[in-house]
């Protein structure tokens, strides 16, 4: 009886090699060429180096930075700037949408100036919630714990988690907003908005990495800065839309 030997080819991605050794608890793994001839052995020590390199790359990507591949003090300053500026330009352009949304609702802000004070609170909280969801999902996709077939289940769980977080945070904000402004309608508007933003941010944070995976892109590109920017736009639009419906009708 012959058993099929688990091996990797010379063109196998190093991250996949590390996953195989981790899955089967191997101490070493044979590497073969296209004709199944042994060309080398990959050991656990090699895998440790691979994992370190992949982890470093993921950390850079999660911050919206392209890895330079060099030690920080060995990398040229211009190289550091060039690796960071690409995503910063993307985020800069995306952030202009937030300004456009605010500009389109100037009438609401002009009549209820108190709304402006809560915009940073809402978009920052929404961005943090979205970043948490995306971090969990990105890790699950990279470790093969999650797959495309589990998309709906993941979105449902994150939506429920976002709703529960939104209710807890929303009630807290209602009390705080009323304490600051003395206006229950403004306080309820802020609390309701935060609840809705929490749900949408959780769904966006969980769903966008799956979209990138579907497009054969690295899910880690859907990093915290990008998620936060997307949620900022959504959050401001939701906030001012709710405010225009609830507050202007009472004025």
Coordinates of C-alpha atoms in Angstrom, one line a residue:
X1 CA 0.0 0.0 0.0
X2 CA 1.4 3.4 -1.0
X3 CA 0.5 6.7 0.5
X4 CA 0.5 10.0 -1.3
X5 CA 3.3 12.1 0.0
X6 CA 2.3 15.6 0.9
X7 CA 4.6 18.0 -0.8
X8 CA 4.8 21.5 -2.3
X9 CA 6.0 22.6 -5.7
X10 CA 8.8 25.1 -6.4
X11 CA 6.2 27.7 -7.4
X12 CA 3.9 27.3 -4.4
X13 CA 3.3 30.6 -2.5
X14 CA 5.4 30.7 0.7
X15 CA 2.3 31.6 2.8
X16 CA 0.6 28.4 1.5
X17 CA 3.7 26.4 2.5
X18 CA 3.5 27.8 6.0
X19 CA -0.2 26.9 6.2
X20 CA 0.4 23.3 5.1
X21 CA 3.1 22.8 7.7
X22 CA 0.9 24.3 10.4
X23 CA -2.1 22.2 9.4
X24 CA -0.3 18.9 9.5
X25 CA 2.2 19.8 12.3
X26 CA 5.1 18.8 10.1
X27 CA 8.7 19.4 11.1
X28 CA 9.8 19.4 7.4
X29 CA 8.1 19.4 4.0
X30 CA 9.5 18.1 0.7
X31 CA 9.7 20.5 -2.3
X32 CA 9.4 19.0 -5.8
X33 CA 9.6 20.4 -9.3
X34 CA 7.1 20.0 -12.1
X35 CA 8.3 16.4 -12.7
X36 CA 7.8 15.5 -9.0
X37 CA 11.6 15.3 -8.4
X38 CA 12.8 16.3 -5.0
X39 CA 14.7 19.6 -5.1
X40 CA 14.8 20.5 -1.4
X41 CA 13.3 20.4 2.1
X42 CA 11.5 23.2 3.9
X43 CA 11.9 23.1 7.7
X44 CA 10.1 24.6 10.6
X45 CA 12.9 27.2 10.9
X46 CA 12.2 28.3 7.3
X47 CA 8.5 28.6 8.1
X48 CA 9.2 30.8 11.1
X49 CA 11.0 33.2 8.8
X50 CA 8.0 33.1 6.3
X51 CA 5.5 33.7 9.0
X52 CA 7.5 36.7 10.3
X53 CA 7.7 38.2 6.8
X54 CA 4.0 37.6 6.1
X55 CA 3.0 39.1 9.5
X56 CA 5.1 42.2 8.8
X57 CA 3.5 42.6 5.4
X58 CA 0.0 42.3 6.9
X59 CA 0.8 44.8 9.6
X60 CA 2.0 47.3 7.0
X61 CA -1.0 46.7 4.8
X62 CA -3.5 47.1 7.7
X63 CA -2.1 50.6 8.2
X64 CA -2.4 51.4 4.5
X65 CA 1.3 51.2 3.9
X66 CA 3.3 49.2 1.3
X67 CA 6.1 47.3 2.8
X68 CA 9.6 48.6 1.9
X69 CA 11.1 45.1 2.6
X70 CA 14.0 46.8 4.4
X71 CA 14.8 47.5 8.0
X72 CA 13.3 50.9 9.0
X73 CA 16.6 52.7 9.5
X74 CA 18.1 51.1 6.4
X75 CA 15.2 52.2 4.1
X76 CA 15.7 55.5 2.3
X77 CA 13.5 58.3 3.4
X78 CA 12.1 58.9 -0.1
X79 CA 11.2 55.2 -0.3
X80 CA 9.3 55.4 3.0
X81 CA 7.3 58.4 1.7
X82 CA 6.6 56.8 -1.7
X83 CA 5.2 53.7 0.0
X84 CA 2.8 55.7 2.2
X85 CA 1.6 58.3 -0.2
X86 CA -0.4 56.1 -2.5
X87 CA -3.0 55.1 0.0
X88 CA -3.0 58.6 1.6
X89 CA -4.0 60.0 -1.8
X90 CA -6.8 57.4 -2.1
X91 CA -8.1 58.2 1.4
X92 CA -7.8 62.0 0.7
X93 CA -10.0 61.7 -2.4
X94 CA -12.5 59.5 -0.5
X95 CA -12.6 62.0 2.4
X96 CA -13.8 64.7 0.0
X97 CA -17.0 62.8 -0.3
X98 CA -17.6 63.5 3.4
X99 CA -17.3 67.2 2.7
X100 CA -19.7 66.9 -0.2
X101 CA -22.3 65.2 2.0
X102 CA -22.0 67.9 4.7
X103 CA -22.2 70.7 2.1
X104 CA -25.4 69.2 0.7
X105 CA -27.0 69.4 4.1
X106 CA -25.9 72.9 5.1
X107 CA -29.5 73.9 5.6
X108 CA -29.9 71.4 8.4
X109 CA -26.7 72.4 10.1
X110 CA -27.5 76.1 9.8
X111 CA -30.8 75.7 11.7
X112 CA -29.6 73.2 14.3
X113 CA -25.9 74.1 14.9
X114 CA -25.8 71.7 17.9
X115 CA -25.6 68.8 15.4
X116 CA -22.1 69.8 14.3
X117 CA -20.6 69.0 17.7
X118 CA -21.5 65.3 17.5
X119 CA -20.2 64.6 14.0
X120 CA -16.7 63.6 15.2
X121 CA -18.2 61.3 17.9
X122 CA -20.4 59.5 15.4
X123 CA -18.0 59.0 12.5
X124 CA -15.1 58.0 14.8
X125 CA -17.2 55.5 16.7
X126 CA -18.5 54.1 13.4
X127 CA -15.0 53.9 12.0
X128 CA -13.8 52.0 15.1
X129 CA -16.6 49.5 14.9
X130 CA -16.0 48.9 11.2
X131 CA -12.3 48.5 11.8
X132 CA -12.9 45.9 14.5
X133 CA -15.2 43.9 12.1
X134 CA -12.8 44.0 9.2
X135 CA -9.9 43.0 11.4
X136 CA -11.7 39.8 12.6
X137 CA -12.8 38.9 9.1
X138 CA -9.5 39.6 7.4
X139 CA -7.8 37.3 9.9
X140 CA -10.4 34.7 9.3
X141 CA -9.9 34.9 5.5
X142 CA -6.1 34.7 5.8
X143 CA -6.2 31.7 8.1
X144 CA -8.9 30.0 6.0
X145 CA -11.2 30.0 9.0
X146 CA -13.7 31.8 6.9
X147 CA -14.7 31.2 3.3
X148 CA -16.9 32.8 0.7
X149 CA -19.6 30.3 1.5
X150 CA -19.9 31.7 5.0
X151 CA -20.5 35.3 3.8
X152 CA -24.1 35.6 4.7
X153 CA -23.6 34.0 8.1
X154 CA -20.7 36.3 8.8
X155 CA -22.7 39.4 7.7
X156 CA -25.6 38.3 9.9
X157 CA -23.5 37.8 13.0
X158 CA -21.7 41.1 12.5
X159 CA -25.0 42.9 11.9
X160 CA -26.4 41.5 15.2
X161 CA -23.2 42.4 17.0
X162 CA -23.3 45.9 15.5
X163 CA -27.0 46.3 16.6
X164 CA -26.2 45.3 20.2
X165 CA -23.2 47.6 20.3
X166 CA -25.3 50.4 18.8
X167 CA -28.0 50.0 21.3
X168 CA -25.6 50.1 24.3
X169 CA -23.6 53.0 22.9
X170 CA -26.7 54.8 21.5
X171 CA -28.4 54.9 24.9
X172 CA -25.2 56.2 26.5
X173 CA -24.9 58.9 23.9
X174 CA -28.6 59.9 24.3
X175 CA -28.0 60.7 28.0
X176 CA -24.7 62.4 27.3
X177 CA -26.1 64.5 24.4
X178 CA -29.0 65.6 26.5
X179 CA -26.7 66.6 29.3
X180 CA -24.6 68.7 26.9
X181 CA -27.5 70.3 24.9
X182 CA -30.6 70.0 27.0
X183 CA -32.6 69.0 23.9
X184 CA -34.2 65.5 23.8
X185 CA -34.8 65.7 20.1
X186 CA -31.1 66.3 19.3
X187 CA -30.1 63.6 21.8
X188 CA -32.5 61.0 20.3
X189 CA -31.2 61.9 16.8
X190 CA -27.6 61.3 17.8
X191 CA -28.4 58.1 19.6
X192 CA -30.5 56.7 16.8
X193 CA -27.9 57.6 14.3
X194 CA -25.2 55.9 16.3
X195 CA -27.2 52.7 16.4
X196 CA -27.8 52.7 12.7
X197 CA -24.1 53.6 12.0
X198 CA -23.0 50.7 14.2
X199 CA -25.0 48.2 12.2
X200 CA -23.9 49.6 8.8
X201 CA -20.2 49.8 9.9
X202 CA -20.2 46.2 11.1
X203 CA -21.7 45.0 7.8
X204 CA -19.3 47.1 5.8
X205 CA -16.3 46.0 7.8
X206 CA -17.2 42.4 7.4
X207 CA -18.4 42.5 3.8
X208 CA -15.7 44.6 2.0
X209 CA -12.9 42.1 2.8
X210 CA -15.0 39.4 1.2
X211 CA -15.5 41.6 -1.9
X212 CA -11.7 42.1 -2.2
X213 CA -11.3 38.3 -1.9
X214 CA -13.8 37.8 -4.6
X215 CA -11.9 40.2 -6.8
X216 CA -8.7 38.2 -6.1
X217 CA -7.2 41.1 -4.1
X218 CA -5.6 40.9 -0.7
X219 CA -8.4 41.3 1.9
X220 CA -5.8 43.2 4.1
X221 CA -6.0 46.0 1.6
X222 CA -9.4 46.7 3.1
X223 CA -7.5 48.1 6.1
X224 CA -8.7 50.1 9.0
X225 CA -7.9 53.5 7.4
X226 CA -10.0 52.7 4.3
X227 CA -12.9 51.2 6.3
X228 CA -12.9 54.2 8.6
X229 CA -13.1 56.5 5.6
X230 CA -16.0 54.6 4.0
X231 CA -17.9 54.6 7.3
X232 CA -17.2 58.3 7.7
X233 CA -19.1 59.1 4.5
X234 CA -22.0 56.7 5.3
X235 CA -22.2 58.0 8.9
X236 CA -22.4 61.7 8.0
X237 CA -25.1 61.0 5.4
X238 CA -27.2 58.9 7.8
X239 CA -26.8 61.5 10.6
X240 CA -27.8 64.5 8.5
X241 CA -30.6 62.6 6.8
X242 CA -32.2 61.5 10.1
X243 CA -31.7 65.1 11.5
X244 CA -33.5 66.6 8.5
X245 CA -36.4 64.3 9.0
X246 CA -36.7 64.6 12.8
X247 CA -35.6 68.1 13.6
X248 CA -36.6 70.3 10.7
X249 CA -40.1 69.0 10.9
X250 CA -40.3 70.3 14.4
X251 CA -38.8 73.7 13.6

